[in-house]
Short mmCIF file of C-alpha atoms in Angstrom, two decimals:
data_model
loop_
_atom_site.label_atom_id
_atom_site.label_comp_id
_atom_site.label_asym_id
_atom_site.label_seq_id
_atom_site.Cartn_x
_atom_site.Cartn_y
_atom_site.Cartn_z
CA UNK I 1 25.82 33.10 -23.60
CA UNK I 2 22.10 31.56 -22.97
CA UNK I 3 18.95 33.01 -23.67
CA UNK I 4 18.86 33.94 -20.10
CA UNK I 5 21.99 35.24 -19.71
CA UNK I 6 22.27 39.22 -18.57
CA UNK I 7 23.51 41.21 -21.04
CA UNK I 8 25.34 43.77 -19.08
CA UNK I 9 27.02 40.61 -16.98
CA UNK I 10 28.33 39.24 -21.34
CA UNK I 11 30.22 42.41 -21.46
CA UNK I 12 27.61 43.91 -23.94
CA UNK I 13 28.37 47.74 -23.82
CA UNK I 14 26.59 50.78 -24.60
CA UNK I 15 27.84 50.87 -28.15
CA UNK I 16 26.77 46.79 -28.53
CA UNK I 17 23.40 47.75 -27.52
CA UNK I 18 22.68 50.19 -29.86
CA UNK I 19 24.86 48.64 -33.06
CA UNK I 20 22.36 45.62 -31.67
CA UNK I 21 18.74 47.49 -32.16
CA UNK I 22 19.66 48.86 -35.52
CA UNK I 23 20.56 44.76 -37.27
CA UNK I 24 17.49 44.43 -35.63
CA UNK I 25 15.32 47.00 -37.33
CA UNK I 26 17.64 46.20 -40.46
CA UNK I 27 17.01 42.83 -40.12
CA UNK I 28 13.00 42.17 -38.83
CA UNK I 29 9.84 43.46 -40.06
CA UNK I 30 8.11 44.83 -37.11
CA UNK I 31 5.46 45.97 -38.86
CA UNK I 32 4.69 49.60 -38.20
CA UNK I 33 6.00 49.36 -34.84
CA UNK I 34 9.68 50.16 -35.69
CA UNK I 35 9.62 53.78 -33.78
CA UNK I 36 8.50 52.45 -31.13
CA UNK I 37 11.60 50.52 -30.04
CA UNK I 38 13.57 52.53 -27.32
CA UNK I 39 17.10 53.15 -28.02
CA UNK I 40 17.85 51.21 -24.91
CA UNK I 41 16.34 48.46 -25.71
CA UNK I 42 18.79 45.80 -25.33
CA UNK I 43 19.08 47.03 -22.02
CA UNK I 44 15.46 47.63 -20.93
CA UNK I 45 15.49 43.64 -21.85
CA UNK I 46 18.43 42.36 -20.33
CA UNK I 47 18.55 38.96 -21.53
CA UNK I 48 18.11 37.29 -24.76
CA UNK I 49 14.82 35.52 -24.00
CA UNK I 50 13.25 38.87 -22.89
CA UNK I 51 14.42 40.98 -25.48
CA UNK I 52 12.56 37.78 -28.13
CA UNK I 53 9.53 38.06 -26.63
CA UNK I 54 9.45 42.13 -26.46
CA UNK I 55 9.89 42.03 -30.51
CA UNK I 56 7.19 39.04 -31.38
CA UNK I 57 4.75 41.23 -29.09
CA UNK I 58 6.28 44.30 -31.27
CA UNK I 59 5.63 42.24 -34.33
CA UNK I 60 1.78 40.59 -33.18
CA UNK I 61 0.81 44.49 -32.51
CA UNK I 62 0.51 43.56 -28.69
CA UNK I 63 1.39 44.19 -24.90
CA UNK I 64 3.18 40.85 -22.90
CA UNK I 65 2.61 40.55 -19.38
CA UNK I 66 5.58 42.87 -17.66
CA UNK I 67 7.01 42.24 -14.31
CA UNK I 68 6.59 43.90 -11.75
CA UNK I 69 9.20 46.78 -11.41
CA UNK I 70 9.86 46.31 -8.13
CA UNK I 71 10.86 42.59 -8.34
CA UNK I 72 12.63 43.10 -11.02
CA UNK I 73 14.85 46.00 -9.34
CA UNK I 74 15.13 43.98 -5.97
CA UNK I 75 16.34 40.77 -8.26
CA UNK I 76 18.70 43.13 -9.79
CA UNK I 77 19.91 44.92 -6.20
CA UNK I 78 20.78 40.74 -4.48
CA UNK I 79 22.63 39.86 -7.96
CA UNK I 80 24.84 43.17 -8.43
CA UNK I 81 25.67 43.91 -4.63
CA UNK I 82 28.18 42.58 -3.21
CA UNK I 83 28.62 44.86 0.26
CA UNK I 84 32.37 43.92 2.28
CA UNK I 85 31.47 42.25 5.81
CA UNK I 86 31.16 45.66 8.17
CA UNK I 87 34.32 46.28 9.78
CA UNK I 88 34.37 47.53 13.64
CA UNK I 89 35.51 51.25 13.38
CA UNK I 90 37.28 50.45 16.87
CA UNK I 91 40.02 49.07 16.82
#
């Protein structure tokens, strides 16, 4: 796994996630901004590199640049769907 791997497509579960949010509020000082961290969070992030920078901008008290929703679902729509070549219904 890279730092821009997904990690839904590592086989990172539900369960992963959150077991993964809790070593990291065990495990960094985020300053106040520890309740702030969505239970989802491994997921909101998706990849390694992502999920970094969301908890040094946690930890700096400030706001990255976020991508635009729509680009990000549209990426997420061409890598996950894989539609079967349209059949003729007569046959």
């Amino acid at each position: 796994m890279d730092k821009y791997s997904d990690f839904f497509s590592s086989r990172v579960d539900s369960l992963k996630a959150i077991q993964i949010r809790g070593l990291i509020i065990q495990g960094l000082d985020l300053g106040e901004n520890e309740a702030s961290l969505p239970s989802m969070l491994v997921y909101d992030c998706g990849n390694i590199m992502t999920l970094s920078r969301k908890l040094f901008d946690l930890r700096m008290g400030s706001e990255s640049q976020t991508e635009d929703e729509l680009a990000l679902m549209s990426d997420m729509i061409q890598q996950y769907s894989v539609l079967p070549e349209s059949q003729s219904l007569a046959s």
